[in-house]
Amino acid sequence: MHTQPKRLEYDVCIVGSGAGGGIAAHVLTKAGANVVMLEAGGWWDNTRDSKMLTWPWMTPRRGASTTERPFGEYDACIGGWEIDGEPYTKADGTKFDWWRARMLGGRTNHWGRISLRFGPDDFKAKSKDGLGDDWPISYDDIAPYYDKVDDLIGVYGSREGLRNHPDGNFLPAPVPRCREHLVKKASDRLNITCIPARLSILTKPIHGRMACHYCGQCNRGCAVNANFTSPNVLLFPAQKTGKLTIITNAMAREVTVDDRGLATGVSYIDKKIGVDAHVRAKVVVLAASACESARILLNSKSSRFPQGLANSSGMVGKYLTDTTGAGESGFIPAMLDQPRHNCDGVGGMHVYMPWWLDNTKLDFPRGYHIEVWGGMGVPGHGVGGGMHRLPPGGGYGASFKNDVRRYFGTTIGFDGRGEMIPNENSYCELDPLKKDRWGIPVLRFHWQWTDYEHNQVKHMRETFRAIIAEMGGTVTSPMPGKDRGYGISNGGSIIHEAGGARMGDNPSTSVLNAKAQAHDCKNLFVADGAPFVGQADKNPTWTIMALSWRASDAIVDMMKRREL
């Protein structure tokens, strides 16, 4: 579906249709604003496009990935690390992978739906340990918006009273599965906090949406809308107000401004026919993802803004962060010879481990959380791979097939997701030479992990190995050494990039104020991960949506007062 502009001027133009853009559309249309949304990819509707009940053996590639769908043949997110005609570059020595979605709803169609609130310490971390910068807002400022997101979208979990891992308005948590019971018992013996996970998947019906039926295929898109995606939970209901126009295949080029330095709209390329177009709006909201929004700002050059829009501080693109990542898995003999049973549950974990230690007693300043995986999911492409690392040592023919059956589901794995300290050597800028297929300058990335992150990842791996040993298991791969950064993930590869248009009280050191409003352009707002001052040991999506809701409320209030 491709909708042309219906008005000469809209109240608000939103660039991007993912978590932040979806919330902005919901709030603004509900308040009566006429909104146009530009999405660089095509249309997507889970109720029509989901392949969640297609068996891998029925597909041409048995579920194997493609360039366009790197997480599986029928994964619900179209995009990836490489997009034809949309390159990016890296400075010498930089290891950074930029993942982009190109479809309505963006990354909300694929993400793991781990829905964690940042805690009080996460907003004021510099005051605690002197590193990074404090946010211009506190947890108390954003808590009411976390509540709104919880109540609108739905998130399961349990009330634990952990101070820096705030409780939400939770739906009932699903019970642990067999492997998760083992993990919980081992964690308890090691004094590692292990609690029900917090995912935006419905365990009971709300707002006319059905509860999860435990097919375990969330990554393929939920045809009954039991999990959260922006199109089916936010955008389509907003369209029913008659106030939202969505234009797909619209590649944003720049935010246009007038002689006063105010935003007048957005120039974009209609990808279907390859021509330039423009939408006029009284307010512009960038929600294209942290790096894409930074790119749009840097490309929005004019005589008034020669360094790019909202960039008088020179801070656009600076202090990029991503979540640190590392994983380990092990063979668990206790999982051998299980009777075949439905252990799918939701398409994600039922338990997880929030950060449980005191960093002042460790050689790294910030924490991480642990995600758990394993079990007997639907077998697809690659099943049986890695058998050479299990006790049978590989094989051939009938004996190999029997071993695959017997050892299926005996691996339990752990992934750590930790907080990076922002540093001045991690940033993006416009490449002076390279352009995309539409003639738009592309981003060049610079990236640097420090010893803070390397030591944190080393601790992750040692913890995973201790849990596996406590379960009586054997780790199936060697421990990476210091020379390899202990196997830390490439920057960007966890797909939690944030920063690039950070908020702050000082216009000389920040791009936005505490309402996510540009210091240099009062009718420009940013509603994705770009406003983040720092990361946390939590996934960022819930905070993106809470900040977007807060910014959207501010837009409504200012428009009512005729300040915009």
mmCIF file of C-alpha atoms in Angstrom, residues 179-180 183 326-332 349 351 353 370-375 409-416 464 467-468 471 476:
data_model
loop_
_atom_site.group_PDB
_atom_site.id
_atom_site.type_symbol
_atom_site.label_atom_id
_atom_site.label_comp_id
_atom_site.label_asym_id
_atom_site.label_seq_id
_atom_site.Cartn_x
_atom_site.Cartn_y
_atom_site.Cartn_z
ATOM 1 C CA ARG A 179 15.199 -26.170 30.813
ATOM 2 C CA GLU A 180 14.257 -23.005 32.694
ATOM 3 C CA VAL A 183 18.515 -22.838 35.067
ATOM 4 C CA ALA A 326 28.433 -12.434 24.343
ATOM 5 C CA GLY A 327 27.019 -15.938 24.575
ATOM 6 C CA GLU A 328 27.860 -19.465 25.653
ATOM 7 C CA SER A 329 26.019 -22.766 25.398
ATOM 8 C CA GLY A 330 26.501 -26.191 26.863
ATOM 9 C CA PHE A 331 25.434 -29.815 26.637
ATOM 10 C CA ILE A 332 23.256 -30.686 29.644
ATOM 11 C CA MET A 349 12.322 -16.755 27.410
ATOM 12 C CA VAL A 351 12.969 -16.518 32.956
ATOM 13 C CA MET A 353 18.594 -12.809 35.247
ATOM 14 C CA ILE A 370 21.280 -12.753 31.106
ATOM 15 C CA GLU A 371 18.914 -14.232 28.543
ATOM 16 C CA VAL A 372 18.222 -17.970 28.386
ATOM 17 C CA TRP A 373 17.534 -20.171 25.372
ATOM 18 C CA GLY A 374 17.267 -23.852 24.428
ATOM 19 C CA GLY A 375 14.646 -26.565 24.310
ATOM 20 C CA GLY A 409 16.966 -30.216 23.059
ATOM 21 C CA THR A 410 19.980 -31.024 25.264
ATOM 22 C CA THR A 411 21.702 -27.671 24.686
ATOM 23 C CA ILE A 412 21.005 -24.695 26.948
ATOM 24 C CA GLY A 413 22.475 -21.320 26.082
ATOM 25 C CA PHE A 414 22.974 -17.926 27.688
ATOM 26 C CA ASP A 415 23.402 -14.487 26.156
ATOM 27 C CA GLY A 416 24.634 -11.492 28.097
ATOM 28 C CA PHE A 464 27.623 -18.647 31.910
ATOM 29 C CA ILE A 467 25.865 -21.980 35.493
ATOM 30 C CA ILE A 468 26.426 -24.682 32.884
ATOM 31 C CA MET A 471 23.734 -27.945 35.903
ATOM 32 C CA THR A 476 30.666 -26.692 23.826
#
